[in-house]
Tab-separated table of C-alpha atoms in Angstrom:
chain	number	residue	atom	x	y	z
A	1	MET	CA	94.699	-13.562	127.548
A	2	PRO	CA	95.259	-9.899	126.599
A	3	PRO	CA	98.017	-9.297	124.012
A	4	GLY	CA	101.404	-9.041	125.655
A	5	ALA	CA	100.147	-10.466	128.965
A	6	THR	CA	102.352	-13.065	130.607
A	7	ILE	CA	101.902	-15.549	133.394
A	8	ASP	CA	104.412	-15.872	136.187
A	9	TRP	CA	105.139	-19.607	136.318
A	10	PHE	CA	107.242	-19.376	139.479
A	11	PRO	CA	104.311	-20.142	141.834
A	12	LEU	CA	103.532	-23.358	139.957
A	13	TRP	CA	107.130	-24.602	139.990
A	14	LEU	CA	107.494	-23.629	143.652
A	15	SER	CA	104.294	-25.484	144.547
A	16	LEU	CA	105.474	-28.616	142.737
A	17	ARG	CA	108.821	-28.491	144.544
A	18	VAL	CA	107.193	-27.830	147.930
A	19	ALA	CA	104.662	-30.632	147.396
A	20	ALA	CA	107.374	-33.097	146.335
A	21	ILE	CA	109.604	-32.363	149.344
A	22	SER	CA	106.732	-32.341	151.837
A	23	THR	CA	105.382	-35.626	150.439
A	24	ALA	CA	108.799	-37.267	150.772
A	25	LEU	CA	108.996	-36.084	154.385
A	26	ALA	CA	105.414	-37.185	155.020
A	27	LEU	CA	106.224	-40.676	153.726
A	28	ALA	CA	109.315	-40.928	155.922
A	29	ILE	CA	107.599	-39.668	159.074
A	30	GLY	CA	104.055	-40.779	158.357
A	31	LEU	CA	104.821	-44.424	157.597
A	32	TRP	CA	106.673	-44.718	160.902
A	33	LEU	CA	103.769	-43.170	162.825
A	34	ALA	CA	101.217	-45.253	160.938
A	35	TRP	CA	103.098	-48.479	161.632
A	36	ILE	CA	103.341	-47.654	165.356
A	37	LEU	CA	99.640	-46.805	165.596
A	38	ALA	CA	98.708	-49.987	163.713
A	39	ASN	CA	101.025	-52.429	165.509
A	40	ARG	CA	101.777	-51.157	169.009
A	41	SER	CA	99.712	-50.672	172.152
A	42	PHE	CA	100.974	-48.110	174.639
A	43	ARG	CA	99.713	-45.530	177.085
A	44	GLY	CA	98.726	-42.359	175.275
A	45	LYS	CA	98.113	-44.058	171.916
A	46	GLU	CA	94.672	-42.455	171.597
A	47	VAL	CA	96.138	-39.040	172.368
A	48	LEU	CA	98.851	-39.506	169.725
A	49	ASP	CA	96.246	-40.627	167.194
A	50	ALA	CA	94.111	-37.582	167.981
A	51	ALA	CA	97.129	-35.251	167.727
A	52	VAL	CA	98.027	-36.692	164.320
A	53	THR	CA	94.445	-36.223	163.124
A	54	LEU	CA	94.054	-32.727	164.610
A	55	PRO	CA	95.416	-30.787	161.578
A	56	LEU	CA	92.630	-32.309	159.469
A	57	VAL	CA	89.938	-30.606	161.552
A	58	LEU	CA	91.616	-27.408	162.739
A	59	PRO	CA	90.985	-24.240	160.712
A	60	PRO	CA	94.089	-23.473	158.605
A	61	THR	CA	94.570	-20.147	160.383
A	62	VAL	CA	94.646	-21.896	163.761
A	63	LEU	CA	97.200	-24.435	162.547
A	64	GLY	CA	99.203	-21.612	160.966
A	65	TYR	CA	99.182	-19.676	164.226
A	66	TYR	CA	100.467	-22.688	166.154
A	67	LEU	CA	103.279	-23.106	163.626
A	68	LEU	CA	104.133	-19.394	163.849
A	69	VAL	CA	104.468	-19.697	167.613
A	70	LEU	CA	106.415	-22.961	167.317
A	71	LEU	CA	108.773	-21.883	164.518
A	72	GLY	CA	108.999	-18.110	164.958
A	73	ARG	CA	112.266	-16.349	165.677
A	74	ALA	CA	111.446	-16.108	169.392
A	75	SER	CA	110.862	-19.861	169.752
A	76	PRO	CA	113.659	-22.327	170.611
A	77	ILE	CA	113.165	-24.199	167.314
A	78	GLY	CA	113.118	-21.000	165.297
A	79	HIS	CA	116.180	-19.670	167.099
A	80	LEU	CA	118.079	-22.922	166.542
A	81	TYR	CA	117.154	-22.924	162.835
A	82	GLU	CA	118.409	-19.350	162.492
A	83	LEU	CA	121.700	-20.223	164.199
A	84	VAL	CA	122.254	-23.220	161.920
A	85	PHE	CA	121.096	-21.751	158.595
A	86	GLY	CA	121.799	-18.080	159.148
A	87	GLY	CA	118.238	-16.852	158.684
A	88	PRO	CA	114.722	-17.285	160.061
A	89	LEU	CA	112.495	-20.127	158.914
A	90	VAL	CA	109.239	-18.198	158.678
A	91	PHE	CA	108.460	-16.373	155.429
A	92	THR	CA	110.725	-18.638	153.383
A	93	TRP	CA	109.913	-21.398	150.889
A	94	GLN	CA	111.123	-23.887	153.493
A	95	ALA	CA	108.291	-22.685	155.727
A	96	ALA	CA	105.910	-23.528	152.874
A	97	VAL	CA	107.286	-27.080	152.994
A	98	VAL	CA	106.517	-27.250	156.726
A	99	ALA	CA	103.012	-25.904	156.117
A	100	SER	CA	102.341	-28.472	153.394
A	101	LEU	CA	103.778	-31.248	155.557
A	102	PHE	CA	101.428	-30.513	158.462
A	103	HIS	CA	98.541	-30.083	156.040
A	104	SER	CA	99.058	-33.358	154.158
A	105	ALA	CA	100.800	-35.805	156.523
A	106	PRO	CA	97.704	-36.629	158.640
A	107	LEU	CA	95.858	-37.872	155.560
A	108	LEU	CA	98.793	-40.113	154.673
A	109	VAL	CA	99.063	-41.445	158.231
A	110	LYS	CA	95.365	-42.333	158.410
A	111	SER	CA	95.442	-44.097	155.029
A	112	ALA	CA	98.718	-45.921	155.722
A	113	ARG	CA	97.532	-47.048	159.150
A	114	ALA	CA	94.425	-48.606	157.605
A	115	ALA	CA	96.662	-50.385	155.091
A	116	PHE	CA	98.997	-51.721	157.799
A	117	GLU	CA	96.042	-52.957	159.855
A	118	SER	CA	94.728	-54.894	156.843
A	119	VAL	CA	97.922	-56.961	156.465
A	120	ASP	CA	97.512	-60.695	157.023
A	121	ARG	CA	99.487	-61.264	160.236
A	122	SER	CA	100.319	-64.846	159.263
A	123	TYR	CA	102.952	-63.539	156.823
A	124	GLU	CA	104.599	-61.487	159.556
A	125	ARG	CA	104.506	-64.386	162.030
A	126	ALA	CA	106.109	-66.673	159.466
A	127	ALA	CA	108.884	-64.141	158.845
A	128	ARG	CA	109.527	-63.761	162.590
A	129	ASN	CA	109.677	-67.541	162.998
A	130	LEU	CA	112.331	-67.584	160.263
A	131	GLY	CA	114.416	-65.105	162.273
A	132	ALA	CA	113.640	-61.846	160.473
A	133	SER	CA	114.293	-58.698	162.489
A	134	GLU	CA	111.569	-56.066	162.843
A	135	VAL	CA	113.361	-53.772	160.387
A	136	ARG	CA	113.794	-56.529	157.804
A	137	LEU	CA	110.211	-57.632	158.396
A	138	PHE	CA	108.951	-54.140	157.640
A	139	TRP	CA	110.970	-53.628	154.449
A	140	ARG	CA	110.747	-57.154	153.020
A	141	VAL	CA	107.263	-58.282	154.079
A	142	THR	CA	104.923	-55.601	155.421
A	143	LEU	CA	105.736	-52.708	153.102
A	144	PRO	CA	105.558	-54.756	149.859
A	145	LEU	CA	102.130	-56.028	150.926
A	146	VAL	CA	100.792	-52.485	151.314
A	147	ARG	CA	102.790	-50.723	148.603
A	148	ARG	CA	99.785	-49.919	146.412
A	149	PRO	CA	97.639	-48.216	149.104
A	150	VAL	CA	100.740	-46.491	150.501
A	151	LEU	CA	101.625	-45.109	147.068
A	152	ALA	CA	98.007	-44.002	146.671
A	153	ALA	CA	98.181	-42.256	150.046
A	154	GLY	CA	101.391	-40.551	148.934
A	155	ALA	CA	99.678	-39.351	145.750
A	156	LEU	CA	96.787	-37.909	147.747
A	157	ALA	CA	99.227	-36.241	150.159
A	158	PHE	CA	101.021	-34.671	147.180
A	159	ALA	CA	97.726	-33.324	145.814
A	160	ARG	CA	96.736	-31.951	149.213
A	161	ALA	CA	100.143	-30.292	149.658
A	162	LEU	CA	99.906	-28.792	146.176
A	163	GLY	CA	96.700	-26.997	147.058
A	164	ASP	CA	97.507	-25.696	150.532
A	165	PHE	CA	96.572	-22.044	151.032
A	166	GLY	CA	95.795	-20.955	154.579
A	167	VAL	CA	98.674	-22.520	156.498
A	168	THR	CA	101.202	-21.534	153.831
A	169	LEU	CA	99.971	-17.949	153.843
A	170	MET	CA	100.301	-17.781	157.637
A	171	ILE	CA	103.902	-18.975	157.982
A	172	ALA	CA	105.430	-18.497	154.522
A	173	GLY	CA	103.635	-15.322	153.489
A	174	ASN	CA	102.926	-14.063	149.996
A	175	ILE	CA	106.239	-12.868	148.587
A	176	PRO	CA	106.256	-12.967	144.757
A	177	GLY	CA	109.275	-14.805	143.433
A	178	ARG	CA	110.106	-16.244	146.861
A	179	THR	CA	107.209	-17.817	148.757
A	180	GLN	CA	104.146	-17.313	146.552
A	181	THR	CA	102.640	-20.718	145.799
A	182	VAL	CA	100.126	-21.423	143.060
A	183	ALA	CA	97.100	-21.340	145.377
A	184	ILE	CA	98.093	-17.902	146.662
A	185	ALA	CA	98.940	-16.728	143.127
A	186	ILE	CA	95.426	-17.662	141.982
A	187	TYR	CA	93.936	-15.675	144.860
A	188	ASP	CA	96.145	-12.697	144.006
A	189	ALA	CA	95.202	-12.911	140.323
A	190	VAL	CA	91.497	-12.895	141.140
A	191	GLU	CA	91.881	-10.019	143.607
A	192	GLY	CA	93.935	-8.074	141.059
A	193	GLY	CA	91.413	-8.560	138.280
A	194	ASN	CA	93.746	-10.782	136.241
A	195	GLY	CA	91.108	-13.345	135.401
A	196	ALA	CA	93.032	-14.795	132.465
A	197	ALA	CA	96.037	-15.767	134.590
A	198	ALA	CA	93.739	-17.140	137.285
A	199	ARG	CA	91.890	-19.305	134.754
A	200	VAL	CA	95.094	-20.735	133.298
A	201	LEU	CA	96.508	-21.599	136.729
A	202	VAL	CA	93.180	-23.034	137.884
A	203	LEU	CA	92.956	-25.285	134.813
A	204	ILE	CA	96.544	-26.502	135.265
A	205	VAL	CA	96.062	-27.271	138.959
A	206	SER	CA	92.743	-28.977	138.243
A	207	ALA	CA	94.341	-31.130	135.541
A	208	LEU	CA	97.173	-32.097	137.896
A	209	ALA	CA	94.727	-32.949	140.681
A	210	LEU	CA	92.606	-35.039	138.292
A	211	ALA	CA	95.678	-36.951	137.095
A	212	ILE	CA	96.810	-37.586	140.675
A	213	LEU	CA	93.368	-38.771	141.781
A	214	THR	CA	93.162	-41.071	138.756
A	215	LEU	CA	96.531	-42.542	139.712
A	216	ALA	CA	95.410	-42.996	143.314
A	217	ASN	CA	92.237	-44.758	142.146
A	218	ARG	CA	94.257	-47.089	139.928
A	219	LEU	CA	96.565	-47.940	142.816
A	220	THR	CA	93.704	-48.740	145.187
A	221	SER	CA	91.606	-50.690	142.678
A	222	ASN	CA	91.659	-54.477	142.598
A	223	PRO	CA	94.574	-55.505	140.303
A	224	PHE	CA	92.634	-58.649	139.329
A	225	GLY	CA	89.650	-56.681	138.091
A	226	PRO	CA	86.119	-56.379	139.517
A	227	ARG	CA	84.833	-59.115	141.755
A	228	GLN	CA	82.597	-61.654	140.082
A	229	THR	CA	79.248	-62.240	141.727
A	230	ALA	CA	77.780	-65.707	141.879
A	231	LEU	CA	74.587	-66.295	139.946
């Protein structure tokens, strides 16, 4: 880096905070949705599944536009938020949390649903026969059986939230020191000719993503080692 040049670390810390909060929310909401999709049959299930998956295939600008309409000051949700918190939701760091949540939660739901569907139902039937309630069954039987893939899904959701760009830019904006996340800061650095800052941030984000993916791979690997093939 040029002598005297400094890097603004705010975007990195903001991105880590936004990713952590959005991942916690995704786990709370996503596990519930995944369990319903894996264990319940009801009218409209396919539509709900498609709606959950939709953010994975929509262009980020389209998803961002929907969120602007849904959460803007003129919308009922946006107006209620402003009445409760004294300010609009859009173009705040909280809006970045919402953007990351919608960007990362579908991946967690799809992965968690696959994990729930792989559970041996005989354990759940045995627990029900012993009088366990559905809530107790979930926390004491089902969730422990799928904890490793669920934690891996949470790690992937965190990594996806950390790198969100398009949706965050649409509803949180690019306000240095307030809503500028690391992905947007890298774009700004490149556009502004500050290649040194861009390289440092890119290397840090890449290292974080590599560490998270390694963790996710460890969590989804067979804890008893590779399968042995018969000779």
